[in-house]
Structures are given as structure tokens and as C-alpha cells.
């Protein structure tokens, strides 16, 4: 018989090779268990009548879907149970939440990224970033920049693919097998050949982007393919394979939706994605040209503009 390498074994090898503690393994086991549970809840949601909205808005003023809340509850449960997490920041929680005083890690997450897809059970993602607490002194609970993350990941749901980056080590994808285990690490690196590159942005807002971005689009859009799934997690998934650039710029002078700082959340969307893309050989910046990984958040739910993908392409735009 042929057996595939599991995520757990892959990570164990990495931790032993680098003479690290096994606490990180316990944390990742909790995250993986939560992700499998979220995946199951998502795929059975239509039959269980769980596709609708709850009668409440989140901190960002957006409607909370039943599945958003379920996913948040599942993830919080397993993170707490692991005993490894000092504090979490979740898109679904107004304030940071303390879980275990003795925990070694801070976890920042978006339980279900791509909310407009949720009510249709279309693809979404569970995105997370992990930083270490202060292990040598008193923890001051400052919000970590992406450069301080030790790892980040995205579970794309329901396709059962897990993309995982370890700082300074690389980025890999794992597939959910029939027994419910993530297996077969495959290192990812963005293709440098522009033949397969795609652009991904919401064209409905195009005329509300800055002049600079609008003229870049005019000059460049015919050179590449175009795809937009409406969920950052799944648009990134195409990007990891095909290369190109995803961008969500600042939107101004729009009659209804203005995003003067950009729409996406810095800590659990942009920084999570930026670490993966960096480890896959790419680059992520905001519209001012600041490397996303270098931005220290001032607020837990801070927004940012995002330009992410092959470095030469991102730099030709910003
Ligand atoms: O906030 C998250 C998000 O749902 C992303 O996953 C996605 O890329 C973006 O918003 C879609 O926004 P819009 O509907 O404005 O294109």
C-alpha cells in the first residue's frame, strides 16, 4: 500500500529539524480539527437550513451569516481547548479575547472569508495568522505586524485544500483525503512565466479607484486573464497556482460604498495572505507602496488596500 505524508508528520519533522517545541504542533492540530469541522458544517449547511443570515451585524457593520457564527464558535472552542493560545482576534469578535494565560501564541483569524458567497454555499476560506507571545517578559498585547507572524494559512472550503506558510521556510498545500486527514505537502511558488497570469479585482468599482490604478488597468488588462470569485481566500488560491495579481484598492467618491483605507482587514486577511505570498516568492503592498508585512496595526479590525501577487507585476502597478 502507498501512504501519503500527513500534515502532522510534515510539521513534526520541521519542528524536530529546527529544534523547536512541540507546542506549535498542538496548536496546529487544534486549528486543523476546527477547519475540518468548519468544512463539514459548510458542506452540510444547505440541508441543515444553515445558509441564512442571523439578525445581527458584526463590528464592521456587515450582516452576520449563521455559518460565520458557527465557524467562529468552532474555531474558538478548539483554540481554547488546545491550551496554547493566549489571545485571539477574530473578524466576528468586537474585541480581542483572552483564552489561556499560559498560552504561547496569538492567533488572528477570519472564520469564513468571502461573506457574499456564504448564503450560496460557494467557495470561502478560513484564514489565520499566528504570532508568538512575549516569552521573555511581560506580554503587552500589542498588535503584531505580519513580519512578526511565525506562520499563516488558508483553508479553502469546500475544496478541502490547506495552504500553509512557515516564516522563512516556505509555503505548501495539503489536500483533505477521504479519511479526513490533510496529506501530501506540495511546495508552492508563483509561476514567473506570465502566460498563466490572471488579474483579480472587482470591476464594478473600477471607476472609483485612483487615476493611477485606473490607467494601469487600461494599459495592462488585455495582457492577462481575469477571474474574480468574490472571496479573497479563493481568488488567492488561483493566484498561488496561476500567478498574476489580486488587488482591492482604495475606493472613493462612490455613491454607497467608500473604502478610504481599502476594504480588506489588515491582520487576518492582508497580513495572512502576504506571508504566504512572500514564502511563495511573491510580494504584497498597500496602495502607498508599503510592504503589507511591515505595517504595524493600530486597531484590531484595521482595513488596508491590498496589491498582491508576482513581485514584478505588483511593482509595475504601485
Ligand atoms: O472582506 C472580505 C471579502 O469578502 C473578501 O473575501 C473579498 O475579496 C471581498 O470582501 C469582496 O468584496 P466585494 O464584494 O466588494 O468585491
mmCIF file of C-alpha atoms and ligand atoms in Angstrom:
data_model
loop_
_atom_site.group_PDB
_atom_site.id
_atom_site.type_symbol
_atom_site.label_atom_id
_atom_site.label_comp_id
_atom_site.label_asym_id
_atom_site.label_seq_id
_atom_site.Cartn_x
_atom_site.Cartn_y
_atom_site.Cartn_z
ATOM 1 C CA UNK A 1 0.000 0.000 0.000
ATOM 2 C CA UNK A 2 1.072 3.579 -0.558
ATOM 3 C CA UNK A 3 0.627 6.090 2.280
ATOM 4 C CA UNK A 4 0.765 9.860 1.915
ATOM 5 C CA UNK A 5 2.678 12.086 4.338
ATOM 6 C CA UNK A 6 0.210 13.795 6.700
ATOM 7 C CA UNK A 7 0.314 17.436 7.732
ATOM 8 C CA UNK A 8 1.067 16.386 11.312
ATOM 9 C CA UNK A 9 4.055 14.328 10.308
ATOM 10 C CA UNK A 10 5.303 17.079 7.998
ATOM 11 C CA UNK A 11 5.151 19.605 10.829
ATOM 12 C CA UNK A 12 6.684 17.225 13.371
ATOM 13 C CA UNK A 13 9.677 16.763 11.071
ATOM 14 C CA UNK A 14 10.002 20.518 10.646
ATOM 15 C CA UNK A 15 9.842 21.191 14.394
ATOM 16 C CA UNK A 16 12.377 18.470 15.224
ATOM 17 C CA UNK A 17 14.754 19.577 12.456
ATOM 18 C CA UNK A 18 14.627 23.136 13.751
ATOM 19 C CA UNK A 19 14.834 22.105 17.414
ATOM 20 C CA UNK A 20 11.510 23.739 18.229
ATOM 21 C CA UNK A 21 8.991 22.906 20.952
ATOM 22 C CA UNK A 22 6.002 20.717 20.199
ATOM 23 C CA UNK A 23 3.530 23.354 21.420
ATOM 24 C CA UNK A 24 3.146 24.619 17.883
ATOM 25 C CA UNK A 25 2.150 21.124 16.802
ATOM 26 C CA UNK A 26 -0.591 21.038 19.437
ATOM 27 C CA UNK A 27 -1.839 24.427 18.261
ATOM 28 C CA UNK A 28 -1.883 23.359 14.615
ATOM 29 C CA UNK A 29 -3.696 20.133 15.494
ATOM 30 C CA UNK A 30 -6.442 22.280 17.082
ATOM 31 C CA UNK A 31 -6.609 24.551 14.014
ATOM 32 C CA UNK A 32 -6.816 21.560 11.672
ATOM 33 C CA UNK A 33 -9.566 19.926 13.753
ATOM 34 C CA UNK A 34 -11.522 23.186 13.729
ATOM 35 C CA UNK A 35 -11.061 23.541 9.959
ATOM 36 C CA UNK A 36 -12.378 20.020 9.329
ATOM 37 C CA UNK A 37 -15.410 20.773 11.484
ATOM 38 C CA UNK A 38 -15.997 24.071 9.658
ATOM 39 C CA UNK A 39 -15.673 22.278 6.324
ATOM 40 C CA UNK A 40 -18.257 19.695 7.415
ATOM 41 C CA UNK A 41 -20.672 22.385 8.686
ATOM 42 C CA UNK A 42 -20.282 24.279 5.416
ATOM 43 C CA UNK A 43 -20.941 21.338 3.146
ATOM 44 C CA UNK A 44 -23.997 20.241 5.132
ATOM 45 C CA UNK A 45 -25.376 23.784 5.628
ATOM 46 C CA UNK A 46 -27.988 23.745 2.875
ATOM 47 C CA UNK A 47 -29.628 20.572 4.180
ATOM 48 C CA UNK A 48 -29.432 21.766 7.783
ATOM 49 C CA UNK A 49 -31.034 25.135 6.912
ATOM 50 C CA UNK A 50 -27.931 26.996 7.971
ATOM 51 C CA UNK A 51 -27.316 29.097 4.865
ATOM 52 C CA UNK A 52 -29.200 32.191 6.025
ATOM 53 C CA UNK A 53 -28.340 35.312 7.954
ATOM 54 C CA UNK A 54 -28.568 35.951 11.670
ATOM 55 C CA UNK A 55 -30.403 39.072 12.666
ATOM 56 C CA UNK A 56 -27.245 40.989 13.562
ATOM 57 C CA UNK A 57 -24.325 42.943 12.139
ATOM 58 C CA UNK A 58 -20.675 42.477 13.046
ATOM 59 C CA UNK A 59 -18.220 45.147 14.210
ATOM 60 C CA UNK A 60 -17.638 46.121 10.563
ATOM 61 C CA UNK A 61 -21.377 46.780 10.119
ATOM 62 C CA UNK A 62 -21.750 43.724 7.896
ATOM 63 C CA UNK A 63 -24.557 41.203 8.199
ATOM 64 C CA UNK A 64 -23.509 38.076 10.122
ATOM 65 C CA UNK A 65 -24.463 34.790 8.495
ATOM 66 C CA UNK A 66 -25.351 31.741 10.620
ATOM 67 C CA UNK A 67 -22.308 29.968 9.227
ATOM 68 C CA UNK A 68 -19.990 32.856 10.165
ATOM 69 C CA UNK A 69 -21.087 32.480 13.750
ATOM 70 C CA UNK A 70 -20.896 28.693 13.744
ATOM 71 C CA UNK A 71 -17.391 28.740 12.277
ATOM 72 C CA UNK A 72 -16.276 31.311 14.832
ATOM 73 C CA UNK A 73 -17.657 29.222 17.694
ATOM 74 C CA UNK A 74 -15.996 26.035 16.412
ATOM 75 C CA UNK A 75 -12.597 27.680 15.991
ATOM 76 C CA UNK A 76 -12.723 29.386 19.402
ATOM 77 C CA UNK A 77 -13.628 26.106 21.074
ATOM 78 C CA UNK A 78 -10.656 24.177 19.669
ATOM 79 C CA UNK A 79 -8.198 27.030 20.179
ATOM 80 C CA UNK A 80 -9.201 27.314 23.823
ATOM 81 C CA UNK A 81 -9.114 23.562 24.332
ATOM 82 C CA UNK A 82 -5.549 23.407 22.984
ATOM 83 C CA UNK A 83 -4.321 25.471 25.948
ATOM 84 C CA UNK A 84 -1.787 27.093 23.614
ATOM 85 C CA UNK A 85 -3.459 30.416 22.783
ATOM 86 C CA UNK A 86 -3.073 33.491 24.924
ATOM 87 C CA UNK A 87 -5.253 35.812 22.867
ATOM 88 C CA UNK A 88 -7.315 35.774 19.684
ATOM 89 C CA UNK A 89 -8.611 38.414 17.337
ATOM 90 C CA UNK A 90 -11.475 37.240 15.151
ATOM 91 C CA UNK A 91 -13.402 39.088 12.487
ATOM 92 C CA UNK A 92 -16.541 38.086 14.372
ATOM 93 C CA UNK A 93 -15.482 39.451 17.771
ATOM 94 C CA UNK A 94 -15.594 43.132 18.568
ATOM 95 C CA UNK A 95 -12.642 42.985 20.960
ATOM 96 C CA UNK A 96 -9.561 40.758 21.303
ATOM 97 C CA UNK A 97 -10.358 37.778 23.523
ATOM 98 C CA UNK A 98 -8.031 36.180 26.100
ATOM 99 C CA UNK A 99 -8.128 32.380 26.065
ATOM 100 C CA UNK A 100 -5.292 30.894 28.184
ATOM 101 C CA UNK A 101 -2.897 32.957 30.298
ATOM 102 C CA UNK A 102 -0.191 30.346 29.828
ATOM 103 C CA UNK A 103 -0.670 30.107 26.053
ATOM 104 C CA UNK A 104 2.408 30.752 23.883
ATOM 105 C CA UNK A 105 0.611 32.135 20.824
ATOM 106 C CA UNK A 106 -1.604 34.901 19.495
ATOM 107 C CA UNK A 107 -3.999 33.795 16.750
ATOM 108 C CA UNK A 108 -5.696 36.220 14.360
ATOM 109 C CA UNK A 109 -8.427 34.800 12.141
ATOM 110 C CA UNK A 110 -11.299 35.267 9.766
ATOM 111 C CA UNK A 111 -13.543 32.213 10.276
ATOM 112 C CA UNK A 112 -15.230 32.441 6.867
ATOM 113 C CA UNK A 113 -13.696 34.869 4.423
ATOM 114 C CA UNK A 114 -15.862 35.778 1.417
ATOM 115 C CA UNK A 115 -19.174 36.507 3.133
ATOM 116 C CA UNK A 116 -21.109 37.245 -0.059
ATOM 117 C CA UNK A 117 -20.540 33.618 -1.097
ATOM 118 C CA UNK A 118 -21.771 32.144 2.198
ATOM 119 C CA UNK A 119 -25.514 32.218 1.530
ATOM 120 C CA UNK A 120 -24.933 30.331 -1.719
ATOM 121 C CA UNK A 121 -22.520 27.798 -0.146
ATOM 122 C CA UNK A 122 -19.990 28.917 -2.766
ATOM 123 C CA UNK A 123 -16.250 28.794 -2.008
ATOM 124 C CA UNK A 124 -14.948 30.656 1.029
ATOM 125 C CA UNK A 125 -11.903 30.356 3.275
ATOM 126 C CA UNK A 126 -10.820 30.145 6.894
ATOM 127 C CA UNK A 127 -7.751 32.382 7.191
ATOM 128 C CA UNK A 128 -5.412 32.611 10.174
ATOM 129 C CA UNK A 129 -2.103 34.125 11.267
ATOM 130 C CA UNK A 130 -0.029 33.091 14.288
ATOM 131 C CA UNK A 131 2.429 35.174 16.306
ATOM 132 C CA UNK A 132 4.290 34.301 19.498
ATOM 133 C CA UNK A 133 3.543 35.988 22.807
ATOM 134 C CA UNK A 134 6.391 37.701 24.626
ATOM 135 C CA UNK A 135 8.226 34.667 26.010
ATOM 136 C CA UNK A 136 10.929 36.545 27.876
ATOM 137 C CA UNK A 137 8.981 39.265 29.676
ATOM 138 C CA UNK A 138 5.506 40.557 30.405
ATOM 139 C CA UNK A 139 3.141 40.418 27.441
ATOM 140 C CA UNK A 140 1.872 43.884 26.456
ATOM 141 C CA UNK A 141 -0.731 42.589 23.978
ATOM 142 C CA UNK A 142 0.457 44.841 21.158
ATOM 143 C CA UNK A 143 -0.983 44.047 17.761
ATOM 144 C CA UNK A 144 1.569 42.160 15.687
ATOM 145 C CA UNK A 145 2.610 43.170 12.169
ATOM 146 C CA UNK A 146 2.734 40.415 9.533
ATOM 147 C CA UNK A 147 6.540 40.344 9.782
ATOM 148 C CA UNK A 148 6.088 39.042 13.337
ATOM 149 C CA UNK A 149 3.848 36.137 12.304
ATOM 150 C CA UNK A 150 5.551 32.765 12.575
ATOM 151 C CA UNK A 151 3.018 31.071 10.306
ATOM 152 C CA UNK A 152 -0.205 31.700 8.433
ATOM 153 C CA UNK A 153 -2.667 29.626 6.488
ATOM 154 C CA UNK A 154 -5.846 29.432 4.474
ATOM 155 C CA UNK A 155 -8.275 26.526 4.305
ATOM 156 C CA UNK A 156 -10.293 26.867 1.139
ATOM 157 C CA UNK A 157 -13.756 25.464 1.665
ATOM 158 C CA UNK A 158 -15.312 23.262 0.325
ATOM 159 C CA UNK A 159 -12.444 22.163 -1.972
ATOM 160 C CA UNK A 160 -10.528 20.872 1.073
ATOM 161 C CA UNK A 161 -7.176 22.455 0.287
ATOM 162 C CA UNK A 162 -4.967 23.883 3.003
ATOM 163 C CA UNK A 163 -2.292 26.435 2.115
ATOM 164 C CA UNK A 164 0.250 26.919 4.873
ATOM 165 C CA UNK A 165 3.282 29.195 5.219
ATOM 166 C CA UNK A 166 6.070 28.926 7.753
ATOM 167 C CA UNK A 167 8.105 32.102 8.066
ATOM 168 C CA UNK A 168 11.465 31.843 6.277
ATOM 169 C CA UNK A 169 10.806 28.201 5.357
ATOM 170 C CA UNK A 170 8.297 28.171 2.507
ATOM 171 C CA UNK A 171 4.647 27.667 1.615
ATOM 172 C CA UNK A 172 2.878 24.356 0.959
ATOM 173 C CA UNK A 173 -0.500 22.997 0.037
ATOM 174 C CA UNK A 174 -2.156 19.912 1.549
ATOM 175 C CA UNK A 175 -5.250 18.036 0.394
ATOM 176 C CA UNK A 176 -8.014 16.653 2.583
ATOM 177 C CA UNK A 177 -8.131 12.902 1.959
ATOM 178 C CA UNK A 178 -11.107 10.565 2.239
ATOM 179 C CA UNK A 179 -10.317 9.760 5.858
ATOM 180 C CA UNK A 180 -10.463 13.451 6.826
ATOM 181 C CA UNK A 181 -6.695 13.994 7.080
ATOM 182 C CA UNK A 182 -4.668 16.720 5.320
ATOM 183 C CA UNK A 183 -1.933 14.998 3.310
ATOM 184 C CA UNK A 184 0.654 15.328 0.524
ATOM 185 C CA UNK A 185 2.708 18.511 1.131
ATOM 186 C CA UNK A 186 3.394 20.304 -2.128
ATOM 187 C CA UNK A 187 5.650 23.322 -2.050
ATOM 188 C CA UNK A 188 4.156 26.269 -3.896
ATOM 189 C CA UNK A 189 5.938 29.007 -5.781
ATOM 190 C CA UNK A 190 4.361 31.576 -8.067
ATOM 191 C CA UNK A 191 4.965 30.894 -11.763
ATOM 192 C CA UNK A 192 7.293 33.527 -13.227
ATOM 193 C CA UNK A 193 6.096 32.852 -16.767
ATOM 194 C CA UNK A 194 3.354 35.418 -17.358
ATOM 195 C CA UNK A 195 1.499 33.079 -19.729
ATOM 196 C CA UNK A 196 -0.840 31.829 -16.961
ATOM 197 C CA UNK A 197 -1.087 35.110 -15.021
ATOM 198 C CA UNK A 198 -4.512 36.455 -14.091
ATOM 199 C CA UNK A 199 -5.745 39.752 -12.700
ATOM 200 C CA UNK A 200 -8.364 39.634 -9.987
ATOM 201 C CA UNK A 201 -10.310 42.705 -8.816
ATOM 202 C CA UNK A 202 -13.920 43.861 -8.628
ATOM 203 C CA UNK A 203 -14.512 45.713 -11.918
ATOM 204 C CA UNK A 204 -17.760 47.205 -10.570
ATOM 205 C CA UNK A 205 -15.650 49.690 -8.568
ATOM 206 C CA UNK A 206 -13.075 50.413 -11.236
ATOM 207 C CA UNK A 207 -14.120 53.991 -11.910
ATOM 208 C CA UNK A 208 -13.802 54.755 -8.183
ATOM 209 C CA UNK A 209 -10.147 53.701 -7.990
ATOM 210 C CA UNK A 210 -7.399 56.369 -8.138
ATOM 211 C CA UNK A 211 -6.418 57.722 -11.593
ATOM 212 C CA UNK A 212 -3.124 55.870 -11.321
ATOM 213 C CA UNK A 213 -4.749 52.469 -10.793
ATOM 214 C CA UNK A 214 -7.347 53.113 -13.487
ATOM 215 C CA UNK A 215 -4.703 53.897 -16.083
ATOM 216 C CA UNK A 216 -2.625 50.862 -15.037
ATOM 217 C CA UNK A 217 -5.710 48.683 -15.612
ATOM 218 C CA UNK A 218 -6.348 50.222 -19.040
ATOM 219 C CA UNK A 219 -2.788 49.599 -20.103
ATOM 220 C CA UNK A 220 -2.437 46.091 -18.709
ATOM 221 C CA UNK A 221 -5.741 44.277 -18.531
ATOM 222 C CA UNK A 222 -5.616 42.886 -22.044
ATOM 223 C CA UNK A 223 -2.295 41.170 -21.393
ATOM 224 C CA UNK A 224 -3.656 38.733 -18.819
ATOM 225 C CA UNK A 225 -6.609 36.534 -17.960
ATOM 226 C CA UNK A 226 -9.205 37.761 -15.462
ATOM 227 C CA UNK A 227 -11.012 35.969 -12.611
ATOM 228 C CA UNK A 228 -12.906 37.203 -9.542
ATOM 229 C CA UNK A 229 -14.677 34.802 -7.189
ATOM 230 C CA UNK A 230 -15.686 37.402 -4.566
ATOM 231 C CA UNK A 231 -13.695 35.705 -1.802
ATOM 232 C CA UNK A 232 -10.104 36.749 -1.200
ATOM 233 C CA UNK A 233 -9.248 33.238 0.033
ATOM 234 C CA UNK A 234 -10.313 31.562 -3.195
ATOM 235 C CA UNK A 235 -9.016 34.303 -5.501
ATOM 236 C CA UNK A 236 -5.655 33.812 -3.807
ATOM 237 C CA UNK A 237 -5.948 30.111 -4.351
ATOM 238 C CA UNK A 238 -5.991 30.686 -8.130
ATOM 239 C CA UNK A 239 -3.149 33.185 -7.762
ATOM 240 C CA UNK A 240 -0.922 30.661 -5.960
ATOM 241 C CA UNK A 241 -1.318 28.301 -8.913
ATOM 242 C CA UNK A 242 -1.525 30.666 -11.896
ATOM 243 C CA UNK A 243 0.314 33.788 -10.757
ATOM 244 C CA UNK A 244 -0.704 37.360 -11.571
ATOM 245 C CA UNK A 245 -2.136 39.887 -9.146
ATOM 246 C CA UNK A 246 -5.167 40.292 -6.878
ATOM 247 C CA UNK A 247 -5.951 43.840 -5.837
ATOM 248 C CA UNK A 248 -8.521 45.640 -3.731
ATOM 249 C CA UNK A 249 -7.637 49.343 -3.911
ATOM 250 C CA UNK A 250 -8.938 52.373 -2.040
ATOM 251 C CA UNK A 251 -12.449 53.283 -3.213
ATOM 252 C CA UNK A 252 -13.533 56.896 -3.108
ATOM 253 C CA UNK A 253 -16.411 59.036 -4.409
ATOM 254 C CA UNK A 254 -18.663 56.006 -4.666
ATOM 255 C CA UNK A 255 -22.368 56.791 -4.056
ATOM 256 C CA UNK A 256 -22.723 53.984 -1.485
ATOM 257 C CA UNK A 257 -19.504 52.105 -0.709
ATOM 258 C CA UNK A 258 -16.424 54.111 0.133
ATOM 259 C CA UNK A 259 -13.300 52.465 1.466
ATOM 260 C CA UNK A 260 -10.815 55.299 2.077
ATOM 261 C CA UNK A 261 -8.301 52.863 3.617
ATOM 262 C CA UNK A 262 -9.253 49.875 1.447
ATOM 263 C CA UNK A 263 -11.787 47.196 2.372
ATOM 264 C CA UNK A 264 -9.821 44.175 3.494
ATOM 265 C CA UNK A 265 -8.727 43.650 7.081
ATOM 266 C CA UNK A 266 -5.015 44.042 7.718
ATOM 267 C CA UNK A 267 -4.460 41.481 10.465
ATOM 268 C CA UNK A 268 -6.461 38.424 9.406
ATOM 269 C CA UNK A 269 -6.777 38.935 5.648
ATOM 270 C CA UNK A 270 -3.926 41.050 4.223
ATOM 271 C CA UNK A 271 -1.058 40.008 6.539
ATOM 272 C CA UNK A 272 -2.083 36.331 6.432
ATOM 273 C CA UNK A 273 -2.036 36.434 2.612
ATOM 274 C CA UNK A 274 1.155 38.499 2.470
ATOM 275 C CA UNK A 275 3.164 35.947 4.456
ATOM 276 C CA UNK A 276 2.016 33.091 2.224
ATOM 277 C CA UNK A 277 2.723 35.031 -0.960
ATOM 278 C CA UNK A 278 6.163 36.062 0.293
ATOM 279 C CA UNK A 279 7.032 32.451 1.098
ATOM 280 C CA UNK A 280 5.821 31.510 -2.401
ATOM 281 C CA UNK A 281 8.177 34.098 -3.947
ATOM 282 C CA UNK A 282 5.673 36.952 -4.395
ATOM 283 C CA UNK A 283 5.011 40.329 -2.832
ATOM 284 C CA UNK A 284 2.161 42.295 -1.197
ATOM 285 C CA UNK A 285 1.855 46.029 -0.706
ATOM 286 C CA UNK A 286 -0.766 48.629 0.131
ATOM 287 C CA UNK A 287 -1.603 51.481 -2.253
ATOM 288 C CA UNK A 288 1.062 53.729 -0.685
ATOM 289 C CA UNK A 289 3.713 51.169 -1.606
ATOM 290 C CA UNK A 290 4.284 49.951 1.950
ATOM 291 C CA UNK A 291 5.056 46.245 2.269
ATOM 292 C CA UNK A 292 1.985 44.737 3.986
ATOM 293 C CA UNK A 293 4.208 42.699 6.317
ATOM 294 C CA UNK A 294 5.791 45.912 7.641
ATOM 295 C CA UNK A 295 2.548 47.600 8.692
ATOM 296 C CA UNK A 296 2.017 47.620 12.462
ATOM 297 C CA UNK A 297 -1.729 47.592 13.109
ATOM 298 C CA UNK A 298 -3.187 50.337 15.275
ATOM 299 C CA UNK A 299 -6.593 48.679 15.519
ATOM 300 C CA UNK A 300 -7.607 45.016 15.582
ATOM 301 C CA UNK A 301 -10.023 45.439 12.693
ATOM 302 C CA UNK A 302 -7.915 47.913 10.713
ATOM 303 C CA UNK A 303 -8.527 47.939 6.979
ATOM 304 C CA UNK A 304 -5.967 48.194 4.225
ATOM 305 C CA UNK A 305 -5.718 48.365 0.470
ATOM 306 C CA UNK A 306 -4.025 45.288 -0.982
ATOM 307 C CA UNK A 307 -1.991 44.540 -4.124
ATOM 308 C CA UNK A 308 -0.637 41.013 -4.021
ATOM 309 C CA UNK A 309 0.967 38.598 -6.450
ATOM 310 C CA UNK A 310 4.051 38.304 -8.634
ATOM 311 C CA UNK A 311 6.509 40.938 -7.485
ATOM 312 C CA UNK A 312 7.267 42.455 -10.906
ATOM 313 C CA UNK A 313 3.564 42.840 -11.646
ATOM 314 C CA UNK A 314 2.713 44.353 -8.249
ATOM 315 C CA UNK A 315 5.631 46.753 -8.553
ATOM 316 C CA UNK A 316 4.603 47.812 -12.064
ATOM 317 C CA UNK A 317 1.260 48.880 -10.608
ATOM 318 C CA UNK A 318 2.304 50.512 -7.324
HETATM 319 O O1 LIG B 1 -13.994 41.148 3.377
HETATM 320 C C1 LIG B 1 -13.837 40.203 2.695
HETATM 321 C C2 LIG B 1 -14.262 39.933 1.271
HETATM 322 O O2 LIG B 1 -15.413 39.130 1.288
HETATM 323 C C3 LIG B 1 -13.088 39.262 0.562
HETATM 324 O O3 LIG B 1 -13.022 37.906 0.801
HETATM 325 C C4 LIG B 1 -13.370 39.576 -0.880
HETATM 326 O O4 LIG B 1 -12.196 39.568 -1.666
HETATM 327 C C5 LIG B 1 -14.006 40.938 -0.809
HETATM 328 O O5 LIG B 1 -14.537 41.088 0.500
HETATM 329 C C6 LIG B 1 -15.107 41.090 -1.827
HETATM 330 O O6 LIG B 1 -15.588 42.358 -1.786
HETATM 331 P P1 LIG B 1 -16.543 42.948 -2.938
HETATM 332 O O7 LIG B 1 -17.844 42.223 -2.797
HETATM 333 O O8 LIG B 1 -16.604 44.374 -2.602
HETATM 334 O O9 LIG B 1 -15.881 42.682 -4.245
#
